[in-house]
CSV table of C-alpha atoms and ligand atoms in Angstrom, one decimal:
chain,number,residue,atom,x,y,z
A,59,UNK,CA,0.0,0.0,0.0
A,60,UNK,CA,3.1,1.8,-0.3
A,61,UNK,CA,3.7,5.7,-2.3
A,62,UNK,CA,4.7,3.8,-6.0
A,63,UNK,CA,2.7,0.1,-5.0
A,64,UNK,CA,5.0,-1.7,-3.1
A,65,UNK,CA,8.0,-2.0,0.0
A,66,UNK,CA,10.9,-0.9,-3.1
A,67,UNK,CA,10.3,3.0,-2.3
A,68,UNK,CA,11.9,2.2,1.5
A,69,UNK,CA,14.7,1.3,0.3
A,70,UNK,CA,15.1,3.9,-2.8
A,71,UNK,CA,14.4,6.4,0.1
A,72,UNK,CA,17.1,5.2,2.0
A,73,UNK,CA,20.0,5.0,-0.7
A,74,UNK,CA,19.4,7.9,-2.4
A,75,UNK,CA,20.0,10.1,0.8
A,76,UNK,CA,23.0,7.9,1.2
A,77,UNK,CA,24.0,8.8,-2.8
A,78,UNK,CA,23.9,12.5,-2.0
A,79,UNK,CA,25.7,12.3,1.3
A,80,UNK,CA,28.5,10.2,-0.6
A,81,UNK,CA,28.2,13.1,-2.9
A,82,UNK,CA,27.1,11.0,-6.1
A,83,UNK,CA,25.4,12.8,-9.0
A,84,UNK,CA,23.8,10.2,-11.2
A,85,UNK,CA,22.3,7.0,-9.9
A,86,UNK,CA,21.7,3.8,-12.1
A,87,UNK,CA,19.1,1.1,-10.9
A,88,UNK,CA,18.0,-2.8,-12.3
A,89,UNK,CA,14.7,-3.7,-12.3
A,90,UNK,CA,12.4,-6.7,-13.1
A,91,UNK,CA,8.6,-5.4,-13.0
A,92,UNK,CA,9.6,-2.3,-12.8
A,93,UNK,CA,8.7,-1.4,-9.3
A,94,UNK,CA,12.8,-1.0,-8.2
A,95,UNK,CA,12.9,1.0,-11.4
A,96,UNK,CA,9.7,3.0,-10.8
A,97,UNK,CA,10.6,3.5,-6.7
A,98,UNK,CA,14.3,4.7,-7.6
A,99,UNK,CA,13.0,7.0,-10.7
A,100,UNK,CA,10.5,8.7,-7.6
A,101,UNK,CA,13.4,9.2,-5.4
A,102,UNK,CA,15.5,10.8,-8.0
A,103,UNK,CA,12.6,12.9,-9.3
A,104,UNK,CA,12.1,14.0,-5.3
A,105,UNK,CA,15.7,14.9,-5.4
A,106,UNK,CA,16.6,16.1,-8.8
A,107,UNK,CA,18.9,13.3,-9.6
A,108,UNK,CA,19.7,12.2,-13.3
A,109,UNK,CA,18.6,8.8,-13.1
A,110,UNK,CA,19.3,5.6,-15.2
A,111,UNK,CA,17.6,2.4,-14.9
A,112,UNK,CA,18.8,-1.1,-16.7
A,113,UNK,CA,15.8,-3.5,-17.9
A,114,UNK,CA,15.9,-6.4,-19.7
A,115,UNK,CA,14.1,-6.0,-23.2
A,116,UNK,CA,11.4,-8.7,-22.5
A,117,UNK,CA,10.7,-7.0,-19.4
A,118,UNK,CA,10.0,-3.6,-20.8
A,119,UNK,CA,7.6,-5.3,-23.4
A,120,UNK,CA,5.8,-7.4,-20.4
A,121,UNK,CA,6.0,-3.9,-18.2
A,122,UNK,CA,4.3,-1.1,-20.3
A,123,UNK,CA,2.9,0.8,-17.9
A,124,UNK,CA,6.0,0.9,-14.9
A,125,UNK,CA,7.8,1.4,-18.5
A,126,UNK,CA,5.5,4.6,-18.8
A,127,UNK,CA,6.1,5.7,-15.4
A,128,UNK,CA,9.4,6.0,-15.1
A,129,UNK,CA,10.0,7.7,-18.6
A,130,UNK,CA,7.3,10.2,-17.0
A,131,UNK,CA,9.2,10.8,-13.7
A,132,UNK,CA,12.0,11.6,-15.9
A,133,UNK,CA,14.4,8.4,-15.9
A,134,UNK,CA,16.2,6.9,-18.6
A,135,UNK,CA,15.3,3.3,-19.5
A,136,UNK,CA,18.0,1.3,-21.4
A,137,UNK,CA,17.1,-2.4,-22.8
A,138,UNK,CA,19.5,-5.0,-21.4
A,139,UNK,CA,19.4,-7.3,-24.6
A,140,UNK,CA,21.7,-9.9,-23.4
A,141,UNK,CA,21.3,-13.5,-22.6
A,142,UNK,CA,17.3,-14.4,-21.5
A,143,UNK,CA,16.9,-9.9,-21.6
A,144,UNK,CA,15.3,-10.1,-18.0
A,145,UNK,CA,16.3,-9.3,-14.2
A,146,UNK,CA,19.5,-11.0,-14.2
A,147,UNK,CA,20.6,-9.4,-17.1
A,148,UNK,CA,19.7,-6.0,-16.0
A,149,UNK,CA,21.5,-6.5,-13.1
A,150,UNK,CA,24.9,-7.2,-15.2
A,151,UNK,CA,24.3,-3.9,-17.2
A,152,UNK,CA,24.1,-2.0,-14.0
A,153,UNK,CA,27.0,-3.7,-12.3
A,154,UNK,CA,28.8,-2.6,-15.9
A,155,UNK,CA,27.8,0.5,-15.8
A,156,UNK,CA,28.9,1.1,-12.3
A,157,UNK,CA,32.3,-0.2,-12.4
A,158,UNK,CA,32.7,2.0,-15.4
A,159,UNK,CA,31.6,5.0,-13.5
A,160,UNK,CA,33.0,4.4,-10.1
A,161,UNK,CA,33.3,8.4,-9.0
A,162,UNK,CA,29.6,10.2,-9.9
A,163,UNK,CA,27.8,6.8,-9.5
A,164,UNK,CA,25.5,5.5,-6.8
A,165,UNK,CA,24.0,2.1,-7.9
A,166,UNK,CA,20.6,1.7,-6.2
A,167,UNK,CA,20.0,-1.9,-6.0
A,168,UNK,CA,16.4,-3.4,-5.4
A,169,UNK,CA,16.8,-6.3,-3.4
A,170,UNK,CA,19.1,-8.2,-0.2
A,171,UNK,CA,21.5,-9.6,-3.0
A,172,UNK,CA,24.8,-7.9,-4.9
A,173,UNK,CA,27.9,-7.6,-3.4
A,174,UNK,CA,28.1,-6.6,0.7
A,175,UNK,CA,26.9,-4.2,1.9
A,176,UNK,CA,23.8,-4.4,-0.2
A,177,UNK,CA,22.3,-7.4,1.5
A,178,UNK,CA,22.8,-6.0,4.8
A,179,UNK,CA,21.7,-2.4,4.2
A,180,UNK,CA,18.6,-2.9,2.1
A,181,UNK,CA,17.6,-5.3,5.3
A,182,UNK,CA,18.0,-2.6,7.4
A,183,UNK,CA,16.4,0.0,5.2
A,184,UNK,CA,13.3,-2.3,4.9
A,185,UNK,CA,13.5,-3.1,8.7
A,186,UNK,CA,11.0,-0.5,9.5
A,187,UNK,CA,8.3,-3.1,8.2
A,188,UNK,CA,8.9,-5.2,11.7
A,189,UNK,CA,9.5,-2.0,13.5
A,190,UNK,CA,5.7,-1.5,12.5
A,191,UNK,CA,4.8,-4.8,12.7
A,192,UNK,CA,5.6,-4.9,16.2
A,193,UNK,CA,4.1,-1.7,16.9
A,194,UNK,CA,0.8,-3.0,15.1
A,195,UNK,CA,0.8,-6.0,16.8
A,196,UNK,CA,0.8,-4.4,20.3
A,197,UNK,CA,-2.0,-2.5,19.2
A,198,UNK,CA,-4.3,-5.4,18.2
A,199,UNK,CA,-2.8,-7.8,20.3
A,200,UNK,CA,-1.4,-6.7,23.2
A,201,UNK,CA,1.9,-8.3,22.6
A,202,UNK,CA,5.0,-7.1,19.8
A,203,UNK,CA,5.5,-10.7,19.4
A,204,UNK,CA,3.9,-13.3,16.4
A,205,UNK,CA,3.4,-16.5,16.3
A,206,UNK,CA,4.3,-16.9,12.8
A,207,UNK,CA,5.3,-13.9,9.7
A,208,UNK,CA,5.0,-15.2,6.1
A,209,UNK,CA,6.5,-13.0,3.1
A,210,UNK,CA,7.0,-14.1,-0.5
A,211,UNK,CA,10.7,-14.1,-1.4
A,212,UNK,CA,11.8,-13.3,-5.3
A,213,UNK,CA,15.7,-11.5,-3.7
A,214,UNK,CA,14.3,-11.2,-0.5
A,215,UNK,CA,13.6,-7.9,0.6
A,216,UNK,CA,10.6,-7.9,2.1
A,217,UNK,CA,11.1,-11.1,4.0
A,218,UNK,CA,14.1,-9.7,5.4
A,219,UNK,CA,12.6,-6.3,6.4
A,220,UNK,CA,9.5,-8.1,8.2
A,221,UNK,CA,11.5,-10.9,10.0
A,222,UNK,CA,14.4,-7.9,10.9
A,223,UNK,CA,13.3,-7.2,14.7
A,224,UNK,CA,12.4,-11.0,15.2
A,225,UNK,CA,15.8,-12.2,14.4
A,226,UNK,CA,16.4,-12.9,17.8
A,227,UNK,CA,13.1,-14.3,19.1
A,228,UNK,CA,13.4,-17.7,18.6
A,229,UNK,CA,9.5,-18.2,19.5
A,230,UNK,CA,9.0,-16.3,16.1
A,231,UNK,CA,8.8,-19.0,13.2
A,232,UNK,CA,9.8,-17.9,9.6
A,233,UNK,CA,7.5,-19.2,6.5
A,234,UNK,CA,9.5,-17.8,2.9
A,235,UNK,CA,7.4,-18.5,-0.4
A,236,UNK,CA,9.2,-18.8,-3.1
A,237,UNK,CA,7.7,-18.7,-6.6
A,238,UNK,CA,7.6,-22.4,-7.8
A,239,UNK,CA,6.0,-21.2,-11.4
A,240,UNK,CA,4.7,-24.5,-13.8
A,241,UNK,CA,6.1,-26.5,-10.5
A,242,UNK,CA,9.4,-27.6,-8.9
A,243,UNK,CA,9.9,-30.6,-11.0
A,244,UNK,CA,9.4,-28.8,-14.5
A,245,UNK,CA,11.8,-26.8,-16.1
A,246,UNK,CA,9.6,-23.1,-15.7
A,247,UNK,CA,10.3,-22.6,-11.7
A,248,UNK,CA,12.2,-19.9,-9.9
A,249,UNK,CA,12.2,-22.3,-6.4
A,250,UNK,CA,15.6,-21.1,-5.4
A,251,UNK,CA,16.2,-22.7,-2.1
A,252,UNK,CA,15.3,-26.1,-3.3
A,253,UNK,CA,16.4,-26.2,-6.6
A,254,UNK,CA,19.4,-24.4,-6.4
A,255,UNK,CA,22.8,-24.9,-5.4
A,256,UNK,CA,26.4,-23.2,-3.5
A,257,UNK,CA,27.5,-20.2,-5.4
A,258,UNK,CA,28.1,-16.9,-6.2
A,259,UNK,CA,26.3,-14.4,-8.1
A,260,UNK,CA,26.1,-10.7,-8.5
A,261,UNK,CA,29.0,-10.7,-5.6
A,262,UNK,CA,27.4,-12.6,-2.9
A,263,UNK,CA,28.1,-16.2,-1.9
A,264,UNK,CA,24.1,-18.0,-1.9
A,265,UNK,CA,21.8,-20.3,-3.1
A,266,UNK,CA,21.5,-20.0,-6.9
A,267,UNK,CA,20.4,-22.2,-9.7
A,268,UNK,CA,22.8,-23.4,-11.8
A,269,UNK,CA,23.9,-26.5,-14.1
A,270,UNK,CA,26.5,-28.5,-13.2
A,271,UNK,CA,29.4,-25.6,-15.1
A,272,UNK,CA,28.2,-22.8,-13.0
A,273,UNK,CA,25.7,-21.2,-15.7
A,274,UNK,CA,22.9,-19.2,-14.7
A,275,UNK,CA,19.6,-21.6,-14.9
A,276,UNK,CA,16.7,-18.9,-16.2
A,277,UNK,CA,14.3,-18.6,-13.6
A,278,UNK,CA,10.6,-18.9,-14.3
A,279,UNK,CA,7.7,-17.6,-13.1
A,280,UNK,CA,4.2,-15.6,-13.8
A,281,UNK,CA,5.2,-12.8,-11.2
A,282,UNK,CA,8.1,-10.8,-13.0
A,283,UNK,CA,9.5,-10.0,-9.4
A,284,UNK,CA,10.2,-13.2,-8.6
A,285,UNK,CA,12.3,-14.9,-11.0
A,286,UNK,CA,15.4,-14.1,-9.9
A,287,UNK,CA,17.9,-17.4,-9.9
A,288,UNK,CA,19.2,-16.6,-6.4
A,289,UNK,CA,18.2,-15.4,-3.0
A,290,UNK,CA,20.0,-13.0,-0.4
A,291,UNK,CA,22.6,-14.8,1.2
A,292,UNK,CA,20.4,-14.0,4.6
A,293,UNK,CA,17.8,-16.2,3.2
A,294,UNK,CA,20.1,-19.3,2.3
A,295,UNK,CA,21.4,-19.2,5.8
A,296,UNK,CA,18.2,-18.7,7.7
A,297,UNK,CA,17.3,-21.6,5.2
A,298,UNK,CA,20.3,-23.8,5.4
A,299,UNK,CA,20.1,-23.5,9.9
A,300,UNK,CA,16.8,-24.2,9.4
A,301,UNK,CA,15.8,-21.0,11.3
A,302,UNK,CA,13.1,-20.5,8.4
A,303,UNK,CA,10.7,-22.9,6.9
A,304,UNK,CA,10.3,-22.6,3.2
A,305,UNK,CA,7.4,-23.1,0.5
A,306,UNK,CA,6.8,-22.4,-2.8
A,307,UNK,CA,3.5,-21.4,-4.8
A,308,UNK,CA,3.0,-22.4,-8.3
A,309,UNK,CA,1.6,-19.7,-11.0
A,310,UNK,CA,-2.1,-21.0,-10.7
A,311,UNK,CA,-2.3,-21.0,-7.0
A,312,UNK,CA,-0.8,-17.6,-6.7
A,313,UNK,CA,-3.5,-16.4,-9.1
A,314,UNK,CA,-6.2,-18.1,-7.0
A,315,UNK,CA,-4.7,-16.7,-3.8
A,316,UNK,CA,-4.8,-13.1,-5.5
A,317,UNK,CA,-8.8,-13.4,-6.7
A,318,UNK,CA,-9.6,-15.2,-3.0
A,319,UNK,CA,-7.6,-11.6,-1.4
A,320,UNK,CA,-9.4,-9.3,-3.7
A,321,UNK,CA,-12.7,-10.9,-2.8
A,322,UNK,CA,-12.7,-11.3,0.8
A,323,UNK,CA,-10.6,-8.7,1.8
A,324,UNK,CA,-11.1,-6.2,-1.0
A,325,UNK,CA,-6.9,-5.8,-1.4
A,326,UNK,CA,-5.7,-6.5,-5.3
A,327,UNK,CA,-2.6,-7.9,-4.1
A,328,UNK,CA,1.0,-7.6,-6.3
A,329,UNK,CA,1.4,-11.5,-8.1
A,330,UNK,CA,4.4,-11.6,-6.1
A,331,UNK,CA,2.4,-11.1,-2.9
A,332,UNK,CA,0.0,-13.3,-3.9
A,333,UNK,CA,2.5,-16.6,-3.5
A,334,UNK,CA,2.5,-15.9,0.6
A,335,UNK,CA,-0.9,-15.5,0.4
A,336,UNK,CA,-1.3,-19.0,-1.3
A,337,UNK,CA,0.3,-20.9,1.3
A,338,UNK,CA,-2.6,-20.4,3.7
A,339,UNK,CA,-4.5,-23.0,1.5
A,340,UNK,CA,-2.3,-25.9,2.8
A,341,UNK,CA,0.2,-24.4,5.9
A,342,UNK,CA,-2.2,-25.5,9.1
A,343,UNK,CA,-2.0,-23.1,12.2
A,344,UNK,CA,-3.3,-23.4,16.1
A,345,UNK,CA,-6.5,-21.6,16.4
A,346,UNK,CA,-4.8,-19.1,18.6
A,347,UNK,CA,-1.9,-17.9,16.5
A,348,UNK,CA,-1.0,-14.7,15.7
A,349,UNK,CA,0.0,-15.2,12.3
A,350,UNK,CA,1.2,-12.0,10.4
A,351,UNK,CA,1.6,-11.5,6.6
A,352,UNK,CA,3.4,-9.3,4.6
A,353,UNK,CA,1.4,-8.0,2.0
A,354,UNK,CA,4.6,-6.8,0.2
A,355,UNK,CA,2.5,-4.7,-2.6
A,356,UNK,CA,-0.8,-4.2,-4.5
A,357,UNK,CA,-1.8,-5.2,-7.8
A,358,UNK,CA,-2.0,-2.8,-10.4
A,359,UNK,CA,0.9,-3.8,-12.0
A,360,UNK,CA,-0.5,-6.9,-12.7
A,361,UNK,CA,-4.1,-6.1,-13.7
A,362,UNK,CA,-3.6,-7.1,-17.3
A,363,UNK,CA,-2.7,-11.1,-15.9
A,364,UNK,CA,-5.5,-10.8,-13.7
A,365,UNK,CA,-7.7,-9.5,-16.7
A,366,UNK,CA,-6.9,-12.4,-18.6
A,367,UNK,CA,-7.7,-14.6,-16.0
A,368,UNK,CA,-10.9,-13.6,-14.6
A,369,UNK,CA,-13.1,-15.7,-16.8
A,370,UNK,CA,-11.3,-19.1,-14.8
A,371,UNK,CA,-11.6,-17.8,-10.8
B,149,LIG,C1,10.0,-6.6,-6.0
B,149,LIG,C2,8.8,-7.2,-5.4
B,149,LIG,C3,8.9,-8.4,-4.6
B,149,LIG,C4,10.2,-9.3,-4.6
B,149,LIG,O1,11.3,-8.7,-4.1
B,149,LIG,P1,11.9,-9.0,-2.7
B,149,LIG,O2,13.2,-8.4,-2.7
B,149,LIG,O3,11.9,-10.5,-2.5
B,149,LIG,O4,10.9,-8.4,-1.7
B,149,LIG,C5,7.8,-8.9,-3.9
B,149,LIG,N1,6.7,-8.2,-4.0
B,149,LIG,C6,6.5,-7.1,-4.7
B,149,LIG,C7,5.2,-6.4,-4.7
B,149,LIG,C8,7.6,-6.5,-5.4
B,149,LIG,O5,7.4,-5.4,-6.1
């Protein structure tokens, strides 16, 4: 419910008062959907910041409208057009970009991934989620503390801002959704922490699909924001301790979650949102738990899938 539709502007906030107090002039960006792309392009219109942002050419066909946006808050948008031309390879234009301009440059990235510090301080600039969470929760509850919190995770960034202040309550148990696209056990599935492996990518040492050479599997899945091949390295390790329990939702019952949201709660929730939402069909709980979801954005984005859709939910 967000300014720009989802938990991105937080962050963009965040980094671009960072870019001017390192005294950067131009800021570059990757984005998948678009909503990195369109948060950062808000933050530098705020500011007055020239502003580039790297997006694969399939994605900007998929992506009209956040394609739109940004040109109309003043951003440049250049077409990756190598390899599959989506998140990944946005994300290797940027890092170009950025190495080739290492003094004017502040790259804003969108997720807990990249090189350090990016994992940790987009987790921190997203940590006001539990900071309100707990504040909510008191409210409602009583108590700061849930039983359960459930967040989709395509990087990561929204799980790690609403697990943040819970890191150190053990009593608090951690449900990721991952996108599983067609399903796990097809070849169209961005399932990360099961189906991928040790590695590195984009700087960080994680969990990342790959074949048995080190190349990049292509990710799959209906929600643009999600098919990135790894996760934050914060993820694989809450994964690998097994500090946080992980699921995955496949294309159809993400779209079911998303028309079962919109008609009992009246909230069009993002596609990627809509894969936490979808675990509540199968995860059982006590009667008395305080189970808290992050509803990491809202849907307009996606109205086109939904549209062609409705006839079937
Ligand atoms: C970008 C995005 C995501 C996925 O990114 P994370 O870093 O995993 O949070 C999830 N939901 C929405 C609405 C998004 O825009």
């Amino acid at each position: 419910m967000c300014h720009t539709g989802a938990h991105k502007i937080n962050n963009t906030i965040g980094q671009i008062l960072l870019a001017e107090r390192l005294g950067k002039t131009r800021i570059i960006a990757e984005t998948g959907a678009g909503q990195h792309g369109v948060a950062t392009a808000t933050v530098c219109a705020l500011r007055g910041i020239e502003c580039i942002v790297y997006m694969g050419e399939v994605d900007i066909k998929r992506q009209a409208p956040n394609v739109a946006r940004m040109k109309m808050l003043g951003a440049e948008v250049r077409p990756a057009k190598s390899g599959s031309r989506t998140l990944k390879d946005a994300t290797n234009e940027a890092i170009r970009d950025w190495i080739d301009n290492p003094i004017d440059t502040h790259y804003i990235i969108g997720s807990v991934v990249g090189p350090h510090p990016y994992p940790d301080m987009v987790a921190r600039f997203q940590a006001i989620i539990s900071k309100e969470i707990r504040m909510q929760l008191k409210e409602q509850t009583g108590q700061e503390i849930p039983d359960h919190i459930i967040a989709c995770v395509g990087g990561g960034s929204n799980a790690a801002g609403a697990l943040y202040h819970f890191l150190n309550e053990d009593d608090v148990n951690f449900i990721l959704v991952e996108a599983a696209g067609k399903g796990i056990d097809t070849d169209h599935s961005a399932a990360t922490s099961v189906l991928g492996t040790h590695g590195v990518i984009h700087g960080s040492m994680t969990l990342l699909m790959q074949d048995e050479d080190g190349q990049i599997i292509e990710p799959y899945s209906i929600s643009a924001g999600l098919d990135y091949p790894g996760i934050g390295p914060l993820h694989a390790h809450l994964i690998k301790t097994g500090r946080a329990e992980v699921h995955s939702a496949t294309d159809a019952e993400a779209l079911k979650a998303a028309f079962e949201l919109t008609r009992t709660e009246g909230i069009i929730p993002a596609l990627e949102t809509a894969h936490a939402f979808a675990i509540l069909n199968e995860r059982k709980f006590e009667n008395d738990d305080v189970v808290v979801i992050n509803l990491s954005g809202r849907g307009d984005k996606d109205l086109a899938t939904y549209i062609s859709h409705l006839d079937r939910y």
